[in-house]
Amino acid sequence: MTTNKTVRLGIIGMGNMGTSHAKNIIDGKIPNLELAAIADQNPERLEKFKDITHFSEGMDLIQSGTVDAVLVATPHYSHTTLGIASLEAGLHTLVEKPISVHKEDCERLIAAWKDEKLVFSAMFNQRTDPAYRKVKSLIESGELGSVERINWIITDWYRTENYYTSGGWRATWGGEGGGVLLNQCPHNLDLLQWIFGMPSKVTANCQFGRFHNIEVEDAVTAMLEYPNGATGVFITTTGEAPGTNRLEIACERGKIVVENGKLHFTRTEQLVSEHSKTATNGFQKPGVWNVEIPLPEGNGEQHNGILKNFTNAILEGEALIAPAGEGIHSVELANAMLFSAFEKSPVELPLDGAAYARVLKAKIENSTYVKPEIKGGKVEELSW
Amino acid sequence: MTTNKTVRLGIIGMGNMGTSHAKNIIDGKIPNLELAAIADQNPERLEKFKDITHFSEGMDLIQSGTVDAVLVATPHYSHTTLGIASLEAGLHTLVEKPISVHKEDCERLIAAWKDEKLVFSAMFNQRTDPAYRKVKSLIESGELGSVERINWIITDWYRTENYYTSGGWRATWGGEGGGVLLNQCPHNLDLLQWIFGMPSKVTANCQFGRFHNIEVEDAVTAMLEYPNGATGVFITTTGEAPGTNRLEIACERGKIVVENGKLHFTRTEQLVSEHSKTATNGFQKPGVWNVEIPLPEGNGEQHNGILKNFTNAILEGEALIAPAGEGIHSVELANAMLFSAFEKSPVELPLDGAAYARVLKAKIENSTYVKPEIKGGKVEELSW
């Protein structure tokens, strides 16, 4: 906790997300959070914020003494290096998702958090969505009994070819370290582990450049197995329109479906496991109630909710919604899916992080992929 | 084609299905089809039909000269032997699903069909369901463009413990040759191959006796890969209530969902593949129409539809809805899912039928499973 009543924040990386966060802070949407400095290697990106102290290098911002806290919003690989530097400089640190590209880097980043007085959080804004919060609380309360099966179809991450040609680093092993799993899905993978815990085994089919001219995965089907015997399926792609975002959960107390901002609960009058053992007819089913669980309008405070929580954690010791240490799990899931596809076999968790880092390094070194020339518009090159 | 105006049918196996078919025929629901004979090794099952010529052995019915056609409705393994005997006796033959337990037996059965004048059909009654017929015709017409992804959650096959103790042969390798894939799912697996063709690779997690005290699979998650790169997921279990029956199809022209007797089509205004290549914005999505495709009330003529079609095929040469030869595909899919689970690896199709038959034989020979004593009610033993 600082003694100041205001937290001075520095944002490193003024791309889409950094710029969006900066505007919200300048607009006063985050009480007690002040945008004190920004950094980007691309000077054009700093021009919109002339009145804010700025740096071309994130490391200079970190060392400048102008901020109490840092938000790292750069491309993926530098989350690790800048996050470590920020923590080592004694600054509160908020890292965009994914916290790192692979499990070993996550471990290095998390190991740098030695001072528990520093607030260390990750931008998992979807944890503020009331639907997912409700599902988590229903499970934790015991209302649903044990979870038996999960099916998450999250294929509404449609991106056009233009998206991938708009940035030279995009969708490359060297630039992003993966495709839909590393860029779009960290939120979903985080919610998956946050709500259901980690699986013990992952078997995945990843398709590389199936829908787009890219070298990384743009379509994934993964089977998950949990320690208690529960099963899961996670399906994602950037190649589908309109796509689907539907989370189905079968549990001892019936079924939950989260889709289109609604949470529908088909509640069995008896635990399914009990009914099955005691029914005197082979085809009988337990009675059910159709329950619509009301949710607040909208999808929660999202990014601003995480920024408020980060600020309040610094000023008042508020519990974090998304501690950065938990960010390793979504990375481990993404890595495990890719590893399973590379090796064409199931992957047991915990993942061997060193083995995965070696495979990823080889992908980068052996890459022969050449970004196609962009038609119209400029290529925005990787600036970190 | 026979010269008679009426087909004299013999039903072998008067369990649930055989009895149900017999009643429908006696009630006159199938024009020009006469129930001429029945057979069952259990005399109690024949008592309800005292006026019908009856036999204890199916082979005797086949040889009796009292029938033009045979419906084989016995437990699974004998579909092959009785089906072959019926065809070799020159009788039109309708086989309950699955046509055999494993691919090699299917091949033996199909090879016995040497006389093309004989009508040889399978009881895939769900092919009469208007929703699935419409999906198939939409795909065949080209309206949907190429199919990109399938997700079929078919988990509404709930069965209680009582169901499995009600028959000594039920849910054993020796009695049924499998669990939910062989008993409940042949319909869904048949529709899957009928509508989408056969995948080239299957990777499955089968759980044996997860929800019930049985030795065979009662929960399955399978990933499918198709020759054109399309992917599929097939999920089934007898352990869930209320369960789900939801078929989602992502295609170049948007998305189809079949659920609760409705067919919902979210149609993109442009083919997704074209839109992706031509859009000038990375996040733009194609416009969509929400289309409810009207379907007739109910789920089609089902079993009686197949019986009518079988009769008309014999009398008038009507094209079969479900030629028995196509029944090998659903068996091959079920076998491949089990084989993948046994071997803990993906299985390429076409399946090596001999290898699978060996593994299944070993399962039967090495079985140490003992059926639990039934509480109340009698155990109905395997009669074939």
PDB file of N, CA, C and O in Angstrom, chain B residues 98-122:
ATOM      1  N   PRO B  98     -27.345 -52.003 -34.239  1.00  0.00           N
ATOM      2  CA  PRO B  98     -26.363 -51.911 -35.320  1.00  0.00           C
ATOM      3  C   PRO B  98     -26.448 -53.155 -36.197  1.00  0.00           C
ATOM      4  O   PRO B  98     -26.839 -54.209 -35.700  1.00  0.00           O
ATOM      5  N   ILE B  99     -26.072 -53.042 -37.456  1.00  0.00           N
ATOM      6  CA  ILE B  99     -26.245 -54.220 -38.317  1.00  0.00           C
ATOM      7  C   ILE B  99     -25.363 -55.370 -37.847  1.00  0.00           C
ATOM      8  O   ILE B  99     -25.689 -56.534 -38.044  1.00  0.00           O
ATOM      9  N   SER B 100     -24.214 -55.048 -37.243  1.00  0.00           N
ATOM     10  CA  SER B 100     -23.351 -56.041 -36.598  1.00  0.00           C
ATOM     11  C   SER B 100     -22.589 -55.314 -35.501  1.00  0.00           C
ATOM     12  O   SER B 100     -22.684 -54.092 -35.381  1.00  0.00           O
ATOM     13  N   VAL B 101     -21.797 -56.060 -34.737  1.00  0.00           N
ATOM     14  CA  VAL B 101     -21.085 -55.453 -33.613  1.00  0.00           C
ATOM     15  C   VAL B 101     -19.761 -54.834 -34.043  1.00  0.00           C
ATOM     16  O   VAL B 101     -19.318 -53.849 -33.478  1.00  0.00           O
ATOM     17  N   HIS B 102     -19.121 -55.441 -35.036  1.00  0.00           N
ATOM     18  CA  HIS B 102     -17.840 -54.885 -35.470  1.00  0.00           C
ATOM     19  C   HIS B 102     -17.731 -54.958 -36.993  1.00  0.00           C
ATOM     20  O   HIS B 102     -18.501 -55.650 -37.671  1.00  0.00           O
ATOM     21  N   LYS B 103     -16.747 -54.226 -37.513  1.00  0.00           N
ATOM     22  CA  LYS B 103     -16.651 -54.003 -38.951  1.00  0.00           C
ATOM     23  C   LYS B 103     -16.519 -55.309 -39.739  1.00  0.00           C
ATOM     24  O   LYS B 103     -17.153 -55.467 -40.793  1.00  0.00           O
ATOM     25  N   GLU B 104     -15.733 -56.249 -39.238  1.00  0.00           N
ATOM     26  CA  GLU B 104     -15.554 -57.519 -39.964  1.00  0.00           C
ATOM     27  C   GLU B 104     -16.875 -58.274 -40.091  1.00  0.00           C
ATOM     28  O   GLU B 104     -17.157 -58.860 -41.137  1.00  0.00           O
ATOM     29  N   ASP B 105     -17.668 -58.270 -39.009  1.00  0.00           N
ATOM     30  CA  ASP B 105     -18.977 -58.922 -39.079  1.00  0.00           C
ATOM     31  C   ASP B 105     -19.893 -58.201 -40.067  1.00  0.00           C
ATOM     32  O   ASP B 105     -20.681 -58.832 -40.779  1.00  0.00           O
ATOM     33  N   CYS B 106     -19.811 -56.870 -40.105  1.00  0.00           N
ATOM     34  CA  CYS B 106     -20.591 -56.117 -41.094  1.00  0.00           C
ATOM     35  C   CYS B 106     -20.221 -56.581 -42.505  1.00  0.00           C
ATOM     36  O   CYS B 106     -21.092 -56.788 -43.356  1.00  0.00           O
ATOM     37  N   GLU B 107     -18.933 -56.731 -42.732  1.00  0.00           N
ATOM     38  CA  GLU B 107     -18.477 -57.131 -44.067  1.00  0.00           C
ATOM     39  C   GLU B 107     -18.994 -58.524 -44.426  1.00  0.00           C
ATOM     40  O   GLU B 107     -19.406 -58.773 -45.560  1.00  0.00           O
ATOM     41  N   ARG B 108     -18.981 -59.422 -43.430  1.00  0.00           N
ATOM     42  CA  ARG B 108     -19.493 -60.781 -43.674  1.00  0.00           C
ATOM     43  C   ARG B 108     -20.981 -60.739 -44.020  1.00  0.00           C
ATOM     44  O   ARG B 108     -21.454 -61.390 -44.951  1.00  0.00           O
ATOM     45  N   LEU B 109     -21.713 -59.924 -43.240  1.00  0.00           N
ATOM     46  CA  LEU B 109     -23.155 -59.819 -43.458  1.00  0.00           C
ATOM     47  C   LEU B 109     -23.450 -59.230 -44.843  1.00  0.00           C
ATOM     48  O   LEU B 109     -24.273 -59.761 -45.604  1.00  0.00           O
ATOM     49  N   ILE B 110     -22.762 -58.163 -45.162  1.00  0.00           N
ATOM     50  CA  ILE B 110     -23.026 -57.481 -46.434  1.00  0.00           C
ATOM     51  C   ILE B 110     -22.630 -58.377 -47.619  1.00  0.00           C
ATOM     52  O   ILE B 110     -23.293 -58.393 -48.659  1.00  0.00           O
ATOM     53  N   ALA B 111     -21.562 -59.158 -47.414  1.00  0.00           N
ATOM     54  CA  ALA B 111     -21.105 -60.055 -48.494  1.00  0.00           C
ATOM     55  C   ALA B 111     -22.142 -61.139 -48.798  1.00  0.00           C
ATOM     56  O   ALA B 111     -22.158 -61.702 -49.900  1.00  0.00           O
ATOM     57  N   ALA B 112     -22.995 -61.425 -47.821  1.00  0.00           N
ATOM     58  CA  ALA B 112     -24.014 -62.466 -48.021  1.00  0.00           C
ATOM     59  C   ALA B 112     -25.168 -61.977 -48.902  1.00  0.00           C
ATOM     60  O   ALA B 112     -26.029 -62.755 -49.326  1.00  0.00           O
ATOM     61  N   TRP B 113     -25.184 -60.685 -49.160  1.00  0.00           N
ATOM     62  CA  TRP B 113     -26.253 -60.117 -49.998  1.00  0.00           C
ATOM     63  C   TRP B 113     -25.813 -60.204 -51.459  1.00  0.00           C
ATOM     64  O   TRP B 113     -25.240 -59.284 -52.010  1.00  0.00           O
ATOM     65  N   LYS B 114     -26.102 -61.353 -52.065  1.00  0.00           N
ATOM     66  CA  LYS B 114     -25.615 -61.603 -53.426  1.00  0.00           C
ATOM     67  C   LYS B 114     -26.690 -61.373 -54.474  1.00  0.00           C
ATOM     68  O   LYS B 114     -26.398 -61.161 -55.635  1.00  0.00           O
ATOM     69  N   ASP B 115     -27.950 -61.440 -54.028  1.00  0.00           N
ATOM     70  CA  ASP B 115     -29.066 -61.336 -54.966  1.00  0.00           C
ATOM     71  C   ASP B 115     -29.685 -59.945 -54.858  1.00  0.00           C
ATOM     72  O   ASP B 115     -30.373 -59.629 -53.890  1.00  0.00           O
ATOM     73  N   GLU B 116     -29.437 -59.128 -55.839  1.00  0.00           N
ATOM     74  CA  GLU B 116     -29.902 -57.735 -55.746  1.00  0.00           C
ATOM     75  C   GLU B 116     -31.419 -57.601 -55.783  1.00  0.00           C
ATOM     76  O   GLU B 116     -31.954 -56.538 -55.484  1.00  0.00           O
ATOM     77  N   LYS B 117     -32.088 -58.677 -56.165  1.00  0.00           N
ATOM     78  CA  LYS B 117     -33.558 -58.625 -56.133  1.00  0.00           C
ATOM     79  C   LYS B 117     -34.073 -58.653 -54.689  1.00  0.00           C
ATOM     80  O   LYS B 117     -35.209 -58.288 -54.429  1.00  0.00           O
ATOM     81  N   LEU B 118     -33.235 -59.120 -53.784  1.00  0.00           N
ATOM     82  CA  LEU B 118     -33.633 -59.108 -52.370  1.00  0.00           C
ATOM     83  C   LEU B 118     -33.455 -57.701 -51.805  1.00  0.00           C
ATOM     84  O   LEU B 118     -32.418 -57.072 -52.004  1.00  0.00           O
ATOM     85  N   VAL B 119     -34.476 -57.234 -51.081  1.00  0.00           N
ATOM     86  CA  VAL B 119     -34.382 -55.933 -50.420  1.00  0.00           C
ATOM     87  C   VAL B 119     -33.682 -56.137 -49.077  1.00  0.00           C
ATOM     88  O   VAL B 119     -34.059 -57.004 -48.292  1.00  0.00           O
ATOM     89  N   PHE B 120     -32.657 -55.348 -48.847  1.00  0.00           N
ATOM     90  CA  PHE B 120     -31.799 -55.517 -47.662  1.00  0.00           C
ATOM     91  C   PHE B 120     -31.650 -54.136 -47.007  1.00  0.00           C
ATOM     92  O   PHE B 120     -30.951 -53.265 -47.515  1.00  0.00           O
ATOM     93  N   SER B 121     -32.351 -53.965 -45.885  1.00  0.00           N
ATOM     94  CA  SER B 121     -32.438 -52.637 -45.273  1.00  0.00           C
ATOM     95  C   SER B 121     -32.062 -52.695 -43.793  1.00  0.00           C
ATOM     96  O   SER B 121     -31.957 -53.776 -43.204  1.00  0.00           O
ATOM     97  N   ALA B 122     -31.832 -51.529 -43.198  1.00  0.00           N
ATOM     98  CA  ALA B 122     -31.498 -51.445 -41.770  1.00  0.00           C
ATOM     99  C   ALA B 122     -32.448 -50.461 -41.090  1.00  0.00           C
ATOM    100  O   ALA B 122     -32.942 -49.524 -41.719  1.00  0.00           O
TER     101      ALA B 122
END
